[in-house]
JSON list of C-alpha atoms in Angstrom, two decimals:
[
{"chain": "Y", "resi": 574, "resn": "UNK", "atom": "CA", "xyz": [13.05, -73.88, 13.10]},
{"chain": "Y", "resi": 575, "resn": "UNK", "atom": "CA", "xyz": [14.87, -71.74, 15.70]},
{"chain": "Y", "resi": 576, "resn": "UNK", "atom": "CA", "xyz": [17.49, -70.57, 13.07]},
{"chain": "Y", "resi": 577, "resn": "UNK", "atom": "CA", "xyz": [14.47, -69.20, 11.44]},
{"chain": "Y", "resi": 578, "resn": "UNK", "atom": "CA", "xyz": [12.94, -67.28, 14.03]},
{"chain": "Y", "resi": 579, "resn": "UNK", "atom": "CA", "xyz": [16.49, -65.71, 14.61]},
{"chain": "Y", "resi": 580, "resn": "UNK", "atom": "CA", "xyz": [17.05, -64.93, 11.08]},
{"chain": "Y", "resi": 581, "resn": "UNK", "atom": "CA", "xyz": [13.26, -63.29, 11.38]},
{"chain": "Y", "resi": 582, "resn": "UNK", "atom": "CA", "xyz": [14.01, -61.47, 14.42]},
{"chain": "Y", "resi": 583, "resn": "UNK", "atom": "CA", "xyz": [17.47, -59.88, 12.82]},
{"chain": "Y", "resi": 584, "resn": "UNK", "atom": "CA", "xyz": [15.47, -58.91, 9.68]},
{"chain": "Y", "resi": 585, "resn": "UNK", "atom": "CA", "xyz": [12.44, -57.32, 12.08]},
{"chain": "Y", "resi": 586, "resn": "UNK", "atom": "CA", "xyz": [15.41, -55.49, 14.06]},
{"chain": "Y", "resi": 587, "resn": "UNK", "atom": "CA", "xyz": [17.02, -54.46, 10.30]},
{"chain": "Y", "resi": 588, "resn": "UNK", "atom": "CA", "xyz": [13.44, -53.01, 9.51]},
{"chain": "Y", "resi": 589, "resn": "UNK", "atom": "CA", "xyz": [13.01, -50.94, 12.68]},
{"chain": "Y", "resi": 590, "resn": "UNK", "atom": "CA", "xyz": [16.26, -49.53, 12.84]},
{"chain": "Y", "resi": 591, "resn": "UNK", "atom": "CA", "xyz": [15.43, -48.74, 8.74]},
{"chain": "Y", "resi": 592, "resn": "UNK", "atom": "CA", "xyz": [12.33, -46.63, 10.03]},
{"chain": "Y", "resi": 593, "resn": "UNK", "atom": "CA", "xyz": [13.87, -45.27, 12.98]},
{"chain": "Y", "resi": 594, "resn": "UNK", "atom": "CA", "xyz": [16.74, -43.82, 10.57]},
{"chain": "Y", "resi": 595, "resn": "UNK", "atom": "CA", "xyz": [14.27, -42.47, 8.00]},
{"chain": "Y", "resi": 596, "resn": "UNK", "atom": "CA", "xyz": [11.88, -40.75, 11.03]},
{"chain": "Y", "resi": 597, "resn": "UNK", "atom": "CA", "xyz": [15.13, -39.07, 11.88]},
{"chain": "Y", "resi": 598, "resn": "UNK", "atom": "CA", "xyz": [16.22, -38.25, 8.86]},
{"chain": "Y", "resi": 599, "resn": "UNK", "atom": "CA", "xyz": [17.56, -34.60, 7.72]},
{"chain": "Y", "resi": 600, "resn": "UNK", "atom": "CA", "xyz": [14.54, -32.72, 7.08]},
{"chain": "Y", "resi": 601, "resn": "UNK", "atom": "CA", "xyz": [13.10, -32.88, 3.56]},
{"chain": "Y", "resi": 602, "resn": "UNK", "atom": "CA", "xyz": [13.02, -29.48, 2.49]},
{"chain": "Y", "resi": 603, "resn": "UNK", "atom": "CA", "xyz": [16.39, -27.39, 1.79]},
{"chain": "Y", "resi": 604, "resn": "UNK", "atom": "CA", "xyz": [17.35, -25.18, 4.51]},
{"chain": "Y", "resi": 605, "resn": "UNK", "atom": "CA", "xyz": [16.03, -21.55, 5.32]},
{"chain": "Y", "resi": 606, "resn": "UNK", "atom": "CA", "xyz": [18.59, -18.83, 4.48]},
{"chain": "Y", "resi": 607, "resn": "UNK", "atom": "CA", "xyz": [20.56, -17.38, 7.57]},
{"chain": "Y", "resi": 608, "resn": "UNK", "atom": "CA", "xyz": [19.51, -13.52, 6.04]},
{"chain": "Y", "resi": 609, "resn": "UNK", "atom": "CA", "xyz": [16.24, -12.59, 5.24]},
{"chain": "Y", "resi": 610, "resn": "UNK", "atom": "CA", "xyz": [15.16, -9.64, 6.44]},
{"chain": "Y", "resi": 611, "resn": "UNK", "atom": "CA", "xyz": [14.80, -6.90, 4.20]},
{"chain": "Y", "resi": 612, "resn": "UNK", "atom": "CA", "xyz": [16.67, -3.48, 5.12]},
{"chain": "Y", "resi": 613, "resn": "UNK", "atom": "CA", "xyz": [14.28, -1.40, 3.53]},
{"chain": "Y", "resi": 614, "resn": "UNK", "atom": "CA", "xyz": [11.16, -3.16, 5.16]},
{"chain": "Y", "resi": 615, "resn": "UNK", "atom": "CA", "xyz": [8.64, -0.19, 6.89]},
{"chain": "Y", "resi": 616, "resn": "UNK", "atom": "CA", "xyz": [5.71, -1.20, 9.11]},
{"chain": "Y", "resi": 617, "resn": "UNK", "atom": "CA", "xyz": [2.38, -1.18, 7.67]},
{"chain": "Y", "resi": 618, "resn": "UNK", "atom": "CA", "xyz": [-0.77, -0.95, 9.92]},
{"chain": "Y", "resi": 619, "resn": "UNK", "atom": "CA", "xyz": [-3.06, -3.37, 10.10]},
{"chain": "Y", "resi": 620, "resn": "UNK", "atom": "CA", "xyz": [-6.54, -4.17, 12.02]},
{"chain": "Y", "resi": 621, "resn": "UNK", "atom": "CA", "xyz": [-6.39, -4.07, 15.99]},
{"chain": "Y", "resi": 622, "resn": "UNK", "atom": "CA", "xyz": [-3.41, -1.40, 16.09]},
{"chain": "Y", "resi": 623, "resn": "UNK", "atom": "CA", "xyz": [-3.45, 1.51, 18.28]},
{"chain": "Y", "resi": 624, "resn": "UNK", "atom": "CA", "xyz": [-2.44, 4.91, 16.59]},
{"chain": "Y", "resi": 625, "resn": "UNK", "atom": "CA", "xyz": [-1.63, 8.45, 18.07]},
{"chain": "Y", "resi": 626, "resn": "UNK", "atom": "CA", "xyz": [-2.72, 11.34, 15.91]},
{"chain": "Y", "resi": 627, "resn": "UNK", "atom": "CA", "xyz": [-1.21, 14.50, 16.47]},
{"chain": "Y", "resi": 628, "resn": "UNK", "atom": "CA", "xyz": [-2.45, 17.37, 14.86]},
{"chain": "Y", "resi": 629, "resn": "UNK", "atom": "CA", "xyz": [-0.14, 20.51, 15.33]},
{"chain": "Y", "resi": 630, "resn": "UNK", "atom": "CA", "xyz": [-1.71, 23.64, 16.96]},
{"chain": "Y", "resi": 631, "resn": "UNK", "atom": "CA", "xyz": [-5.11, 21.88, 17.13]},
{"chain": "Y", "resi": 632, "resn": "UNK", "atom": "CA", "xyz": [-5.29, 19.74, 20.59]},
{"chain": "Y", "resi": 633, "resn": "UNK", "atom": "CA", "xyz": [-8.85, 19.18, 20.52]},
{"chain": "Y", "resi": 634, "resn": "UNK", "atom": "CA", "xyz": [-8.07, 16.80, 17.35]},
{"chain": "Y", "resi": 635, "resn": "UNK", "atom": "CA", "xyz": [-5.27, 15.04, 18.59]},
{"chain": "Y", "resi": 636, "resn": "UNK", "atom": "CA", "xyz": [-6.04, 11.60, 20.09]},
{"chain": "Y", "resi": 637, "resn": "UNK", "atom": "CA", "xyz": [-4.98, 8.01, 20.27]},
{"chain": "Y", "resi": 638, "resn": "UNK", "atom": "CA", "xyz": [-7.51, 5.98, 18.18]},
{"chain": "Y", "resi": 639, "resn": "UNK", "atom": "CA", "xyz": [-8.23, 2.11, 17.51]},
{"chain": "Y", "resi": 640, "resn": "UNK", "atom": "CA", "xyz": [-7.83, 0.57, 13.73]},
{"chain": "Y", "resi": 641, "resn": "UNK", "atom": "CA", "xyz": [-11.31, -1.25, 13.45]},
{"chain": "Y", "resi": 642, "resn": "UNK", "atom": "CA", "xyz": [-11.27, -4.46, 12.05]},
{"chain": "Y", "resi": 643, "resn": "UNK", "atom": "CA", "xyz": [-12.44, -3.46, 8.89]},
{"chain": "Y", "resi": 644, "resn": "UNK", "atom": "CA", "xyz": [-8.86, -1.19, 8.32]},
{"chain": "Y", "resi": 645, "resn": "UNK", "atom": "CA", "xyz": [-10.65, 1.81, 8.82]},
{"chain": "Y", "resi": 646, "resn": "UNK", "atom": "CA", "xyz": [-10.40, 4.47, 11.67]},
{"chain": "Y", "resi": 647, "resn": "UNK", "atom": "CA", "xyz": [-12.32, 7.57, 13.13]},
{"chain": "Y", "resi": 648, "resn": "UNK", "atom": "CA", "xyz": [-11.53, 10.39, 14.46]},
{"chain": "Y", "resi": 649, "resn": "UNK", "atom": "CA", "xyz": [-13.01, 14.21, 15.06]},
{"chain": "Y", "resi": 650, "resn": "UNK", "atom": "CA", "xyz": [-14.04, 15.50, 11.72]},
{"chain": "Y", "resi": 651, "resn": "UNK", "atom": "CA", "xyz": [-12.61, 12.15, 9.55]},
{"chain": "Y", "resi": 652, "resn": "UNK", "atom": "CA", "xyz": [-14.70, 9.29, 9.25]},
{"chain": "Y", "resi": 653, "resn": "UNK", "atom": "CA", "xyz": [-14.00, 5.88, 8.16]},
{"chain": "Y", "resi": 654, "resn": "UNK", "atom": "CA", "xyz": [-10.55, 6.79, 7.17]},
{"chain": "Y", "resi": 655, "resn": "UNK", "atom": "CA", "xyz": [-8.41, 3.64, 5.54]},
{"chain": "Y", "resi": 656, "resn": "UNK", "atom": "CA", "xyz": [-5.03, 3.03, 7.29]},
{"chain": "Y", "resi": 657, "resn": "UNK", "atom": "CA", "xyz": [-4.94, -0.43, 6.54]},
{"chain": "Y", "resi": 658, "resn": "UNK", "atom": "CA", "xyz": [-1.95, -1.60, 4.53]},
{"chain": "Y", "resi": 659, "resn": "UNK", "atom": "CA", "xyz": [-0.36, 1.78, 5.08]},
{"chain": "Y", "resi": 660, "resn": "UNK", "atom": "CA", "xyz": [2.93, 3.32, 7.29]},
{"chain": "Y", "resi": 661, "resn": "UNK", "atom": "CA", "xyz": [2.33, 5.87, 9.41]},
{"chain": "Y", "resi": 662, "resn": "UNK", "atom": "CA", "xyz": [3.56, 8.88, 7.11]},
{"chain": "Y", "resi": 663, "resn": "UNK", "atom": "CA", "xyz": [1.18, 7.86, 4.48]},
{"chain": "Y", "resi": 664, "resn": "UNK", "atom": "CA", "xyz": [-1.63, 7.93, 6.88]},
{"chain": "Y", "resi": 665, "resn": "UNK", "atom": "CA", "xyz": [-0.52, 11.38, 8.38]},
{"chain": "Y", "resi": 666, "resn": "UNK", "atom": "CA", "xyz": [-0.75, 12.45, 4.67]},
{"chain": "Y", "resi": 667, "resn": "UNK", "atom": "CA", "xyz": [-4.19, 11.13, 4.28]},
{"chain": "Y", "resi": 668, "resn": "UNK", "atom": "CA", "xyz": [-5.76, 12.50, 7.32]},
{"chain": "Y", "resi": 669, "resn": "UNK", "atom": "CA", "xyz": [-4.13, 15.77, 6.55]},
{"chain": "Y", "resi": 670, "resn": "UNK", "atom": "CA", "xyz": [-6.13, 15.81, 3.10]},
{"chain": "Y", "resi": 671, "resn": "UNK", "atom": "CA", "xyz": [-9.35, 15.23, 5.16]},
{"chain": "Y", "resi": 672, "resn": "UNK", "atom": "CA", "xyz": [-8.61, 17.89, 7.57]},
{"chain": "Y", "resi": 673, "resn": "UNK", "atom": "CA", "xyz": [-7.53, 20.29, 5.12]},
{"chain": "Y", "resi": 674, "resn": "UNK", "atom": "CA", "xyz": [-11.58, 20.86, 4.45]},
{"chain": "Y", "resi": 675, "resn": "UNK", "atom": "CA", "xyz": [-11.80, 21.80, 7.67]},
{"chain": "Y", "resi": 676, "resn": "UNK", "atom": "CA", "xyz": [-8.88, 23.60, 8.94]},
{"chain": "Y", "resi": 677, "resn": "UNK", "atom": "CA", "xyz": [-5.68, 25.44, 6.99]},
{"chain": "Y", "resi": 678, "resn": "UNK", "atom": "CA", "xyz": [-2.83, 23.39, 6.25]},
{"chain": "Y", "resi": 679, "resn": "UNK", "atom": "CA", "xyz": [-3.00, 20.63, 8.86]},
{"chain": "Y", "resi": 680, "resn": "UNK", "atom": "CA", "xyz": [0.05, 19.42, 9.95]},
{"chain": "Y", "resi": 681, "resn": "UNK", "atom": "CA", "xyz": [-0.33, 15.81, 11.27]},
{"chain": "Y", "resi": 682, "resn": "UNK", "atom": "CA", "xyz": [2.06, 13.63, 12.79]},
{"chain": "Y", "resi": 683, "resn": "UNK", "atom": "CA", "xyz": [1.10, 9.88, 13.54]},
{"chain": "Y", "resi": 684, "resn": "UNK", "atom": "CA", "xyz": [2.32, 7.32, 16.14]},
{"chain": "Y", "resi": 685, "resn": "UNK", "atom": "CA", "xyz": [1.75, 3.60, 16.07]},
{"chain": "Y", "resi": 686, "resn": "UNK", "atom": "CA", "xyz": [1.45, 2.76, 20.28]},
{"chain": "Y", "resi": 687, "resn": "UNK", "atom": "CA", "xyz": [0.12, -0.91, 19.68]},
{"chain": "Y", "resi": 688, "resn": "UNK", "atom": "CA", "xyz": [1.47, -2.88, 17.13]},
{"chain": "Y", "resi": 689, "resn": "UNK", "atom": "CA", "xyz": [-0.64, -6.05, 15.25]},
{"chain": "Y", "resi": 690, "resn": "UNK", "atom": "CA", "xyz": [0.08, -5.51, 11.74]},
{"chain": "Y", "resi": 691, "resn": "UNK", "atom": "CA", "xyz": [-1.69, -6.56, 8.87]},
{"chain": "Y", "resi": 692, "resn": "UNK", "atom": "CA", "xyz": [-2.30, -9.81, 8.49]},
{"chain": "Y", "resi": 693, "resn": "UNK", "atom": "CA", "xyz": [-0.69, -10.44, 5.12]},
{"chain": "Y", "resi": 694, "resn": "UNK", "atom": "CA", "xyz": [2.53, -9.54, 7.63]},
{"chain": "Y", "resi": 695, "resn": "UNK", "atom": "CA", "xyz": [2.11, -11.28, 10.87]},
{"chain": "Y", "resi": 696, "resn": "UNK", "atom": "CA", "xyz": [3.89, -14.29, 11.49]},
{"chain": "Y", "resi": 697, "resn": "UNK", "atom": "CA", "xyz": [1.86, -17.55, 12.54]},
{"chain": "Y", "resi": 698, "resn": "UNK", "atom": "CA", "xyz": [3.10, -20.46, 14.48]},
{"chain": "Y", "resi": 699, "resn": "UNK", "atom": "CA", "xyz": [1.53, -23.91, 14.08]},
{"chain": "Y", "resi": 700, "resn": "UNK", "atom": "CA", "xyz": [1.69, -27.38, 15.52]},
{"chain": "Y", "resi": 701, "resn": "UNK", "atom": "CA", "xyz": [3.65, -28.62, 18.32]},
{"chain": "Y", "resi": 702, "resn": "UNK", "atom": "CA", "xyz": [4.39, -25.29, 19.74]},
{"chain": "Y", "resi": 703, "resn": "UNK", "atom": "CA", "xyz": [3.82, -24.59, 23.25]},
{"chain": "Y", "resi": 704, "resn": "UNK", "atom": "CA", "xyz": [1.47, -21.55, 22.40]},
{"chain": "Y", "resi": 705, "resn": "UNK", "atom": "CA", "xyz": [0.41, -22.10, 19.10]},
{"chain": "Y", "resi": 706, "resn": "UNK", "atom": "CA", "xyz": [-0.07, -18.35, 18.14]},
{"chain": "Y", "resi": 707, "resn": "UNK", "atom": "CA", "xyz": [0.33, -15.39, 15.56]},
{"chain": "Y", "resi": 708, "resn": "UNK", "atom": "CA", "xyz": [3.06, -13.02, 16.48]},
{"chain": "Y", "resi": 709, "resn": "UNK", "atom": "CA", "xyz": [3.22, -9.29, 14.76]},
{"chain": "Y", "resi": 710, "resn": "UNK", "atom": "CA", "xyz": [6.54, -9.24, 12.57]},
{"chain": "Y", "resi": 711, "resn": "UNK", "atom": "CA", "xyz": [9.60, -7.07, 13.62]},
{"chain": "Y", "resi": 712, "resn": "UNK", "atom": "CA", "xyz": [12.60, -6.03, 11.70]},
{"chain": "Y", "resi": 713, "resn": "UNK", "atom": "CA", "xyz": [15.05, -8.64, 11.96]},
{"chain": "Y", "resi": 714, "resn": "UNK", "atom": "CA", "xyz": [12.94, -10.98, 13.84]},
{"chain": "Y", "resi": 715, "resn": "UNK", "atom": "CA", "xyz": [14.77, -14.19, 13.84]},
{"chain": "Y", "resi": 716, "resn": "UNK", "atom": "CA", "xyz": [13.26, -18.07, 14.58]},
{"chain": "Y", "resi": 717, "resn": "UNK", "atom": "CA", "xyz": [14.54, -18.05, 18.28]},
{"chain": "Y", "resi": 718, "resn": "UNK", "atom": "CA", "xyz": [12.40, -14.73, 18.86]},
{"chain": "Y", "resi": 719, "resn": "UNK", "atom": "CA", "xyz": [9.83, -16.88, 17.77]},
{"chain": "Y", "resi": 720, "resn": "UNK", "atom": "CA", "xyz": [10.52, -20.13, 19.65]},
{"chain": "Y", "resi": 721, "resn": "UNK", "atom": "CA", "xyz": [10.89, -17.79, 23.02]},
{"chain": "Y", "resi": 722, "resn": "UNK", "atom": "CA", "xyz": [7.34, -16.07, 22.03]},
{"chain": "Y", "resi": 723, "resn": "UNK", "atom": "CA", "xyz": [5.68, -19.31, 21.76]},
{"chain": "Y", "resi": 724, "resn": "UNK", "atom": "CA", "xyz": [6.97, -20.92, 24.94]},
{"chain": "Y", "resi": 725, "resn": "UNK", "atom": "CA", "xyz": [9.39, -23.49, 22.62]},
{"chain": "Y", "resi": 726, "resn": "UNK", "atom": "CA", "xyz": [8.71, -27.04, 21.67]},
{"chain": "Y", "resi": 727, "resn": "UNK", "atom": "CA", "xyz": [6.29, -29.88, 23.14]},
{"chain": "Y", "resi": 728, "resn": "UNK", "atom": "CA", "xyz": [7.47, -33.01, 23.92]},
{"chain": "Y", "resi": 729, "resn": "UNK", "atom": "CA", "xyz": [6.05, -34.61, 21.01]},
{"chain": "Y", "resi": 730, "resn": "UNK", "atom": "CA", "xyz": [7.26, -32.16, 18.56]},
{"chain": "Y", "resi": 731, "resn": "UNK", "atom": "CA", "xyz": [9.67, -33.07, 15.59]},
{"chain": "Y", "resi": 732, "resn": "UNK", "atom": "CA", "xyz": [11.65, -30.29, 15.93]},
{"chain": "Y", "resi": 733, "resn": "UNK", "atom": "CA", "xyz": [14.57, -30.76, 13.37]},
{"chain": "Y", "resi": 734, "resn": "UNK", "atom": "CA", "xyz": [11.78, -31.64, 10.92]},
{"chain": "Y", "resi": 735, "resn": "UNK", "atom": "CA", "xyz": [9.73, -28.16, 11.21]},
{"chain": "Y", "resi": 736, "resn": "UNK", "atom": "CA", "xyz": [9.62, -26.10, 8.17]},
{"chain": "Y", "resi": 737, "resn": "UNK", "atom": "CA", "xyz": [9.10, -22.36, 7.34]},
{"chain": "Y", "resi": 738, "resn": "UNK", "atom": "CA", "xyz": [6.51, -21.64, 4.79]},
{"chain": "Y", "resi": 739, "resn": "UNK", "atom": "CA", "xyz": [6.85, -18.35, 3.31]},
{"chain": "Y", "resi": 740, "resn": "UNK", "atom": "CA", "xyz": [4.57, -16.42, 1.29]},
{"chain": "Y", "resi": 741, "resn": "UNK", "atom": "CA", "xyz": [6.98, -14.13, 0.23]},
{"chain": "Y", "resi": 742, "resn": "UNK", "atom": "CA", "xyz": [9.18, -16.61, -2.12]},
{"chain": "Y", "resi": 743, "resn": "UNK", "atom": "CA", "xyz": [5.94, -17.96, -3.76]},
{"chain": "Y", "resi": 744, "resn": "UNK", "atom": "CA", "xyz": [4.93, -20.72, -0.87]},
{"chain": "Y", "resi": 745, "resn": "UNK", "atom": "CA", "xyz": [8.57, -21.80, -0.79]},
{"chain": "Y", "resi": 746, "resn": "UNK", "atom": "CA", "xyz": [8.95, -24.22, 1.90]},
{"chain": "Y", "resi": 747, "resn": "UNK", "atom": "CA", "xyz": [12.27, -24.22, 4.07]},
{"chain": "Y", "resi": 748, "resn": "UNK", "atom": "CA", "xyz": [13.37, -26.45, 6.42]},
{"chain": "Y", "resi": 749, "resn": "UNK", "atom": "CA", "xyz": [14.51, -25.40, 10.15]},
{"chain": "Y", "resi": 750, "resn": "UNK", "atom": "CA", "xyz": [16.40, -27.00, 12.58]},
{"chain": "Y", "resi": 751, "resn": "UNK", "atom": "CA", "xyz": [14.44, -25.81, 16.06]},
{"chain": "Y", "resi": 752, "resn": "UNK", "atom": "CA", "xyz": [15.17, -29.14, 18.34]},
{"chain": "Y", "resi": 753, "resn": "UNK", "atom": "CA", "xyz": [19.19, -28.34, 17.60]},
{"chain": "Y", "resi": 754, "resn": "UNK", "atom": "CA", "xyz": [18.16, -24.77, 18.35]},
{"chain": "Y", "resi": 755, "resn": "UNK", "atom": "CA", "xyz": [16.09, -24.65, 21.58]},
{"chain": "Y", "resi": 756, "resn": "UNK", "atom": "CA", "xyz": [17.10, -28.14, 22.79]},
{"chain": "Y", "resi": 757, "resn": "UNK", "atom": "CA", "xyz": [20.74, -28.00, 22.09]},
{"chain": "Y", "resi": 758, "resn": "UNK", "atom": "CA", "xyz": [21.37, -24.17, 21.92]},
{"chain": "Y", "resi": 759, "resn": "UNK", "atom": "CA", "xyz": [22.82, -24.28, 18.20]},
{"chain": "Y", "resi": 760, "resn": "UNK", "atom": "CA", "xyz": [22.69, -21.03, 17.42]},
{"chain": "Y", "resi": 761, "resn": "UNK", "atom": "CA", "xyz": [23.76, -21.89, 13.85]},
{"chain": "Y", "resi": 762, "resn": "UNK", "atom": "CA", "xyz": [19.97, -22.95, 13.57]},
{"chain": "Y", "resi": 763, "resn": "UNK", "atom": "CA", "xyz": [18.88, -19.42, 13.81]},
{"chain": "Y", "resi": 764, "resn": "UNK", "atom": "CA", "xyz": [17.50, -17.90, 10.99]},
{"chain": "Y", "resi": 765, "resn": "UNK", "atom": "CA", "xyz": [15.71, -14.65, 9.99]},
{"chain": "Y", "resi": 766, "resn": "UNK", "atom": "CA", "xyz": [12.32, -14.41, 9.67]},
{"chain": "Y", "resi": 767, "resn": "UNK", "atom": "CA", "xyz": [10.23, -12.48, 6.63]},
{"chain": "Y", "resi": 768, "resn": "UNK", "atom": "CA", "xyz": [6.56, -10.83, 7.08]},
{"chain": "Y", "resi": 769, "resn": "UNK", "atom": "CA", "xyz": [3.93, -13.83, 6.39]},
{"chain": "Y", "resi": 770, "resn": "UNK", "atom": "CA", "xyz": [5.93, -16.51, 7.73]},
{"chain": "Y", "resi": 771, "resn": "UNK", "atom": "CA", "xyz": [4.40, -19.71, 8.94]},
{"chain": "Y", "resi": 772, "resn": "UNK", "atom": "CA", "xyz": [6.01, -21.89, 11.11]},
{"chain": "Y", "resi": 773, "resn": "UNK", "atom": "CA", "xyz": [5.60, -25.52, 10.68]},
{"chain": "Y", "resi": 774, "resn": "UNK", "atom": "CA", "xyz": [6.30, -28.03, 13.66]},
{"chain": "Y", "resi": 775, "resn": "UNK", "atom": "CA", "xyz": [4.97, -31.42, 12.71]},
{"chain": "Y", "resi": 776, "resn": "UNK", "atom": "CA", "xyz": [4.55, -34.33, 15.45]},
{"chain": "Y", "resi": 777, "resn": "UNK", "atom": "CA", "xyz": [7.42, -36.97, 16.42]},
{"chain": "Y", "resi": 778, "resn": "UNK", "atom": "CA", "xyz": [6.36, -40.53, 15.43]},
{"chain": "Y", "resi": 779, "resn": "UNK", "atom": "CA", "xyz": [9.55, -41.73, 17.73]}
]
């Protein structure tokens, strides 16, 4: 009887070891590419941005205005002008067209002073981050930049089981090694982000 229970104990230990190994196995998704940023990326204006409109030789028409939640803005002589999804140059040309009804040959410069960006380009961090949140995308933004912004991992995070959901690649999912990057300082685990990425950090069961 003693040998029977000893054999059962060995089987239980083997089974638990198998479960532990499975739980610590490599990420189920293909690794994220090291480089992902596009060199020709242009910032697009989104709701919540603040833009400074400068109208040459018309200081009374120059001011800083917010982009409303509906993606439009208003300033003197301009009402409900769509701004979302445009870069600053495109928005400046649209403002010139609107002002041309009232002044001759307007010359406009648009400077974005507070950056949020359109929802489709924001970086979202969900799961076991210290401070899950939405971040504005910045050119050459990396996974390490994102983790610093969200305060790192919780004690319950399965950092090496994390993944990036990338809408720009047809919602393809890539594995990332957050534990190696954040806890062990392995910079080889750092990868570039793309606009619209969703970083998913699951909970560890061990």
